[in-house]
Short mmCIF file of C-alpha atoms in Angstrom, two decimals:
data_model
loop_
_atom_site.label_atom_id
_atom_site.label_comp_id
_atom_site.label_asym_id
_atom_site.label_seq_id
_atom_site.Cartn_x
_atom_site.Cartn_y
_atom_site.Cartn_z
CA MET A 1443 1.10 34.50 32.20
CA THR A 1444 1.00 32.14 35.22
CA ILE A 1445 3.16 29.55 36.60
CA GLU A 1446 1.96 26.05 37.75
CA ARG A 1447 2.49 25.36 41.39
CA PRO A 1448 2.56 21.82 42.96
CA ASN A 1449 -0.84 22.23 44.67
CA GLY A 1450 -2.56 23.33 41.46
CA ALA A 1451 -2.64 27.02 42.49
CA GLU A 1452 -1.16 29.87 40.22
CA ARG A 1453 0.95 32.82 40.83
CA PRO A 1454 1.65 35.67 38.41
CA GLN A 1455 4.84 35.89 36.41
CA GLU A 1456 7.57 37.69 38.46
CA LYS A 1457 11.18 38.74 38.56
CA GLN A 1458 13.54 38.67 41.49
CA ARG A 1459 15.78 41.51 42.36
CA GLY A 1460 17.91 40.08 45.23
CA PRO A 1461 15.33 39.65 47.95
CA VAL A 1462 12.80 41.86 46.12
CA VAL A 1463 10.00 40.37 44.10
CA LEU A 1464 8.77 42.43 41.14
CA ARG A 1465 5.29 41.63 39.62
CA ARG A 1466 2.80 43.01 37.12
CA SER A 1467 3.57 46.75 36.22
CA ARG A 1468 6.94 46.56 37.92
CA LEU A 1469 8.30 43.89 35.55
CA SER A 1470 9.18 46.64 33.00
CA GLU A 1471 12.18 47.60 35.24
CA ALA A 1472 14.52 45.81 32.98
CA SER A 1473 18.07 46.67 33.94
CA THR A 1474 19.75 44.47 36.63
CA THR A 1475 22.13 45.26 39.33
CA ASP A 1476 25.04 43.24 37.78
CA GLN A 1477 24.44 45.25 34.53
CA ARG A 1478 24.59 48.63 36.41
CA LEU A 1479 27.72 47.45 38.15
CA LEU A 1480 29.49 46.26 35.12
CA ASP A 1481 28.37 48.77 32.49
CA SER A 1482 30.87 51.67 32.35
CA ARG A 1483 28.75 53.89 30.34
CA GLY A 1484 26.63 56.79 31.68
CA PRO A 1485 27.31 59.80 34.00
CA THR A 1486 30.43 59.91 36.20
CA ASP A 1487 28.23 59.95 39.32
CA TRP A 1488 28.04 56.22 39.18
CA VAL A 1489 31.65 56.11 40.04
CA HIS A 1490 31.00 57.82 43.41
CA THR A 1491 28.36 55.10 44.27
CA ASP A 1492 30.68 52.13 44.07
CA PRO A 1493 31.70 52.08 47.82
CA TRP A 1494 27.97 51.69 48.67
CA ARG A 1495 27.76 48.77 46.01
CA VAL A 1496 30.51 47.12 48.12
CA LEU A 1497 28.16 47.08 51.16
CA ARG A 1498 25.33 45.46 49.00
CA ILE A 1499 27.81 42.85 47.74
CA GLN A 1500 28.91 42.12 51.31
CA SER A 1501 25.28 41.81 52.46
CA GLU A 1502 24.78 39.19 49.70
CA PHE A 1503 27.62 37.08 50.86
CA VAL A 1504 26.31 37.39 54.41
CA GLU A 1505 22.85 36.44 53.49
CA GLY A 1506 23.93 33.49 51.39
CA PHE A 1507 26.38 32.23 54.03
CA GLY A 1508 23.79 32.49 56.64
CA ALA A 1509 21.07 30.80 54.77
CA LEU A 1510 23.20 27.84 53.59
CA ALA A 1511 25.58 27.37 56.54
CA GLU A 1512 23.63 24.43 57.86
CA VAL A 1513 23.31 22.76 54.44
CA PRO A 1514 24.46 19.05 54.76
CA ARG A 1515 26.30 17.35 51.79
CA ALA A 1516 24.89 18.57 48.51
CA VAL A 1517 25.50 18.50 44.81
CA THR A 1518 25.00 21.44 42.41
CA VAL A 1519 23.12 20.46 39.24
CA PHE A 1520 23.13 22.70 36.05
CA GLY A 1521 21.09 22.63 33.05
CA SER A 1522 19.01 24.48 30.67
CA ALA A 1523 16.13 26.92 31.76
CA ARG A 1524 14.49 26.16 28.29
CA THR A 1525 13.81 22.47 28.74
CA PRO A 1526 10.03 21.86 28.46
CA ARG A 1527 8.34 19.47 30.87
CA GLU A 1528 7.42 16.98 28.17
CA ASP A 1529 11.12 16.71 27.11
CA PRO A 1530 12.92 13.42 28.13
CA GLU A 1531 15.68 15.61 29.60
CA TYR A 1532 13.07 16.95 32.16
CA GLN A 1533 12.43 13.46 33.43
CA ARG A 1534 16.13 12.72 33.69
CA GLY A 1535 16.47 15.81 35.76
CA VAL A 1536 13.57 14.49 38.05
CA GLU A 1537 15.38 11.24 38.45
CA ILE A 1538 18.72 12.88 39.28
CA GLY A 1539 17.16 14.99 41.95
CA ALA A 1540 15.34 11.92 43.38
CA ALA A 1541 18.62 9.93 43.21
CA LEU A 1542 20.55 12.63 44.99
CA ALA A 1543 17.97 12.54 47.84
CA GLY A 1544 18.40 8.69 48.00
CA ILE A 1545 22.10 9.02 48.70
CA GLY A 1546 21.62 11.61 51.35
CA CYS A 1547 22.59 14.59 49.19
CA GLY A 1548 20.77 17.96 48.77
CA ALA A 1549 20.28 19.24 45.21
CA ILE A 1550 21.35 22.77 44.53
CA THR A 1551 20.24 24.41 41.24
CA GLY A 1552 19.92 27.89 39.77
CA GLY A 1553 16.31 27.73 41.04
CA GLY A 1554 14.83 28.48 37.54
CA PRO A 1555 12.50 26.71 35.15
CA GLY A 1556 13.34 23.78 32.85
CA THR A 1557 16.06 21.30 33.91
CA MET A 1558 16.56 23.31 37.07
CA GLU A 1559 12.90 22.79 38.12
CA ALA A 1560 13.11 19.12 37.23
CA VAL A 1561 15.94 18.45 39.61
CA ASN A 1562 14.29 20.57 42.38
CA ARG A 1563 11.20 18.66 41.92
CA GLY A 1564 12.72 15.25 41.99
CA ALA A 1565 14.78 16.04 45.21
CA SER A 1566 11.56 17.56 46.92
CA GLU A 1567 9.15 14.88 45.90
CA ALA A 1568 11.65 12.23 47.17
CA GLY A 1569 11.86 14.01 50.55
CA GLY A 1570 15.36 15.40 49.94
CA LEU A 1571 16.60 19.00 50.44
CA SER A 1572 15.74 21.09 47.35
CA ILE A 1573 17.71 24.28 47.06
CA GLY A 1574 17.49 27.10 44.42
CA LEU A 1575 19.88 29.92 44.15
CA GLY A 1576 18.21 32.54 41.92
CA ILE A 1577 19.60 35.51 40.13
CA GLU A 1578 18.25 38.76 38.96
CA LEU A 1579 17.73 38.80 35.26
CA PRO A 1580 16.30 41.45 32.75
CA PHE A 1581 13.47 39.04 31.78
CA GLU A 1582 10.96 37.45 34.13
CA GLN A 1583 12.06 34.43 36.08
CA GLY A 1584 11.34 33.51 39.70
CA LEU A 1585 12.17 30.66 41.69
CA ASN A 1586 10.42 27.45 40.66
CA PRO A 1587 7.78 26.11 42.92
CA TRP A 1588 9.81 22.97 43.89
CA VAL A 1589 12.43 25.06 45.75
CA ASP A 1590 12.26 24.24 49.46
CA LEU A 1591 15.19 26.61 50.45
CA GLY A 1592 15.71 29.52 48.15
CA VAL A 1593 17.98 32.53 48.03
CA ASN A 1594 17.94 35.23 45.39
CA PHE A 1595 21.06 37.09 44.43
CA ARG A 1596 21.69 40.25 42.57
CA TYR A 1597 25.30 39.40 41.64
CA PHE A 1598 26.39 36.46 39.54
CA PHE A 1599 29.84 36.21 41.22
CA VAL A 1600 28.21 35.91 44.75
CA ARG A 1601 25.87 33.15 43.46
CA LYS A 1602 28.75 31.38 41.81
CA THR A 1603 30.51 31.24 45.13
CA MET A 1604 27.44 29.55 46.76
CA PHE A 1605 27.20 26.99 44.00
CA VAL A 1606 30.75 25.91 44.81
CA LYS A 1607 31.13 26.45 48.59
CA TYR A 1608 28.09 24.28 49.57
CA ALA A 1609 28.57 21.41 47.08
CA GLN A 1610 30.64 18.37 47.00
CA ALA A 1611 30.22 17.79 43.14
CA PHE A 1612 28.77 19.26 39.99
CA ILE A 1613 26.42 17.42 37.51
CA CYS A 1614 25.98 19.26 34.22
CA LEU A 1615 22.79 18.24 32.21
CA PRO A 1616 22.43 19.70 28.67
CA GLY A 1617 22.35 23.49 28.80
CA GLY A 1618 23.50 26.76 27.14
CA PHE A 1619 26.12 29.44 27.86
CA GLY A 1620 25.20 29.55 31.50
CA THR A 1621 25.83 25.88 31.99
CA LEU A 1622 29.09 26.08 29.94
CA ASP A 1623 30.22 29.00 32.06
CA GLU A 1624 29.71 27.15 35.27
CA LEU A 1625 31.24 23.99 33.88
CA PHE A 1626 34.43 25.58 32.84
CA GLU A 1627 34.68 27.67 35.96
CA SER A 1628 34.35 24.48 38.08
CA LEU A 1629 37.01 22.73 35.98
CA THR A 1630 39.33 25.70 36.57
CA LEU A 1631 38.78 25.71 40.35
CA VAL A 1632 39.50 21.97 40.45
CA GLN A 1633 42.42 22.19 38.01
CA THR A 1634 44.10 24.86 40.22
CA LYS A 1635 43.26 23.15 43.49
CA LYS A 1636 41.09 25.84 44.70
CA VAL A 1637 38.48 23.15 45.51
CA THR A 1638 39.48 19.46 46.01
CA LYS A 1639 37.70 16.13 45.65
CA PHE A 1640 35.19 17.72 43.47
CA PRO A 1641 34.00 15.37 40.74
CA ILE A 1642 32.39 16.99 37.59
CA VAL A 1643 29.71 14.77 35.73
CA LEU A 1644 28.63 15.56 32.27
CA PHE A 1645 25.31 13.82 32.01
CA GLY A 1646 23.95 13.08 28.55
CA LYS A 1647 26.57 11.52 26.18
CA SER A 1648 24.82 12.57 22.88
CA TYR A 1649 24.87 16.21 24.09
CA TRP A 1650 28.32 16.50 25.62
CA GLN A 1651 30.36 13.99 23.50
CA GLY A 1652 31.35 16.57 20.89
CA LEU A 1653 32.65 18.91 23.55
CA TYR A 1654 34.43 16.18 25.28
CA ASP A 1655 36.11 15.11 22.04
CA TRP A 1656 37.26 18.62 21.37
CA VAL A 1657 38.65 18.93 24.72
CA ARG A 1658 40.52 15.62 24.30
CA ASP A 1659 41.58 16.04 20.63
CA SER A 1660 42.37 19.75 20.54
CA MET A 1661 43.27 20.96 24.18
CA HIS A 1662 44.86 17.85 25.40
CA ALA A 1663 46.45 16.81 22.12
CA SER A 1664 48.09 20.21 21.83
CA GLY A 1665 49.44 20.15 25.31
CA LYS A 1666 47.07 22.96 26.65
CA ILE A 1667 45.90 20.55 29.41
CA ASP A 1668 47.34 17.27 30.68
CA ALA A 1669 45.78 13.83 31.21
CA LYS A 1670 44.80 14.34 34.72
CA ASP A 1671 42.98 17.51 33.59
CA LEU A 1672 41.07 15.53 31.00
CA ALA A 1673 40.12 13.03 33.68
CA LEU A 1674 38.32 15.53 35.71
CA LEU A 1675 35.49 15.12 33.42
CA HIS A 1676 33.21 11.91 33.73
CA LEU A 1677 30.78 11.42 30.86
CA THR A 1678 27.68 9.22 31.49
CA ASP A 1679 24.07 8.51 30.51
CA ASP A 1680 23.51 6.45 33.72
CA VAL A 1681 21.91 8.02 36.86
CA ASP A 1682 23.34 5.30 39.09
CA ASP A 1683 26.75 5.68 37.71
CA ALA A 1684 26.61 9.59 38.31
CA MET A 1685 25.59 8.87 41.91
CA SER A 1686 28.45 6.38 42.32
CA VAL A 1687 30.99 8.98 41.16
CA VAL A 1688 29.50 11.52 43.57
CA HIS A 1689 29.48 9.19 46.50
CA GLU A 1690 32.90 7.86 45.95
CA ALA A 1691 34.35 11.17 45.61
CA TYR A 1692 32.66 12.24 48.97
CA GLU A 1693 34.01 9.07 50.75
CA ALA A 1694 37.52 9.90 49.58
CA TRP A 1695 37.16 13.52 50.67
CA GLU A 1696 35.75 12.47 54.17
CA ALA A 1697 38.66 9.87 54.59
CA ALA A 1698 41.19 12.63 53.93
CA HIS A 1699 39.64 14.87 56.61
#
């Protein structure tokens, strides 16, 4: 299987293991670094390797901070890796990537296919900064060909730190468990004031309305969150509206600093 590149050339299917690229016969190495870290089963000698894992984790933070330290204002965009290129959601991703470039923001994605590729493509083709933060997975998935600045990680928690640290906003397009994970983690960070002036946009009303209604009618109505927590979510179908939310929040943050 091959992946299309912008210039028409092709490259073989690959899997990223941190900075290491696996192709062809090496793709059968299915376990991931995260899996080996978190899986408590197996011989006890795994316990004695944990101090060395700490050094690898430290190196991932150092590499990520070093690669992204000079990134200007940017927005992290999440969405499904399963969105086909002919899907209207893919085109919306391209439009959002281009719009971010238009307001001077880099676009940060998980660097994979589908919606992530669309956003990177839109940003790159519009002359903006297109960033992809990849992750080692048990199935084949390399950085998409529209990533201009890419970093591959072994550990999800290191990658998540980079998604938040170098962004001024989150935009969530329709996605699966990974998108929901990032959405609720970002909401928790904003609610607990670990990050400030950080808007969270749910893009695609038909997809997100049911979730929004549940948060309002169940969580908020039962007192599990309050009105200001509910207000952290901005639901829209309009690219310009999403950009306005991002830009206004950045201006407010800049004025406070």
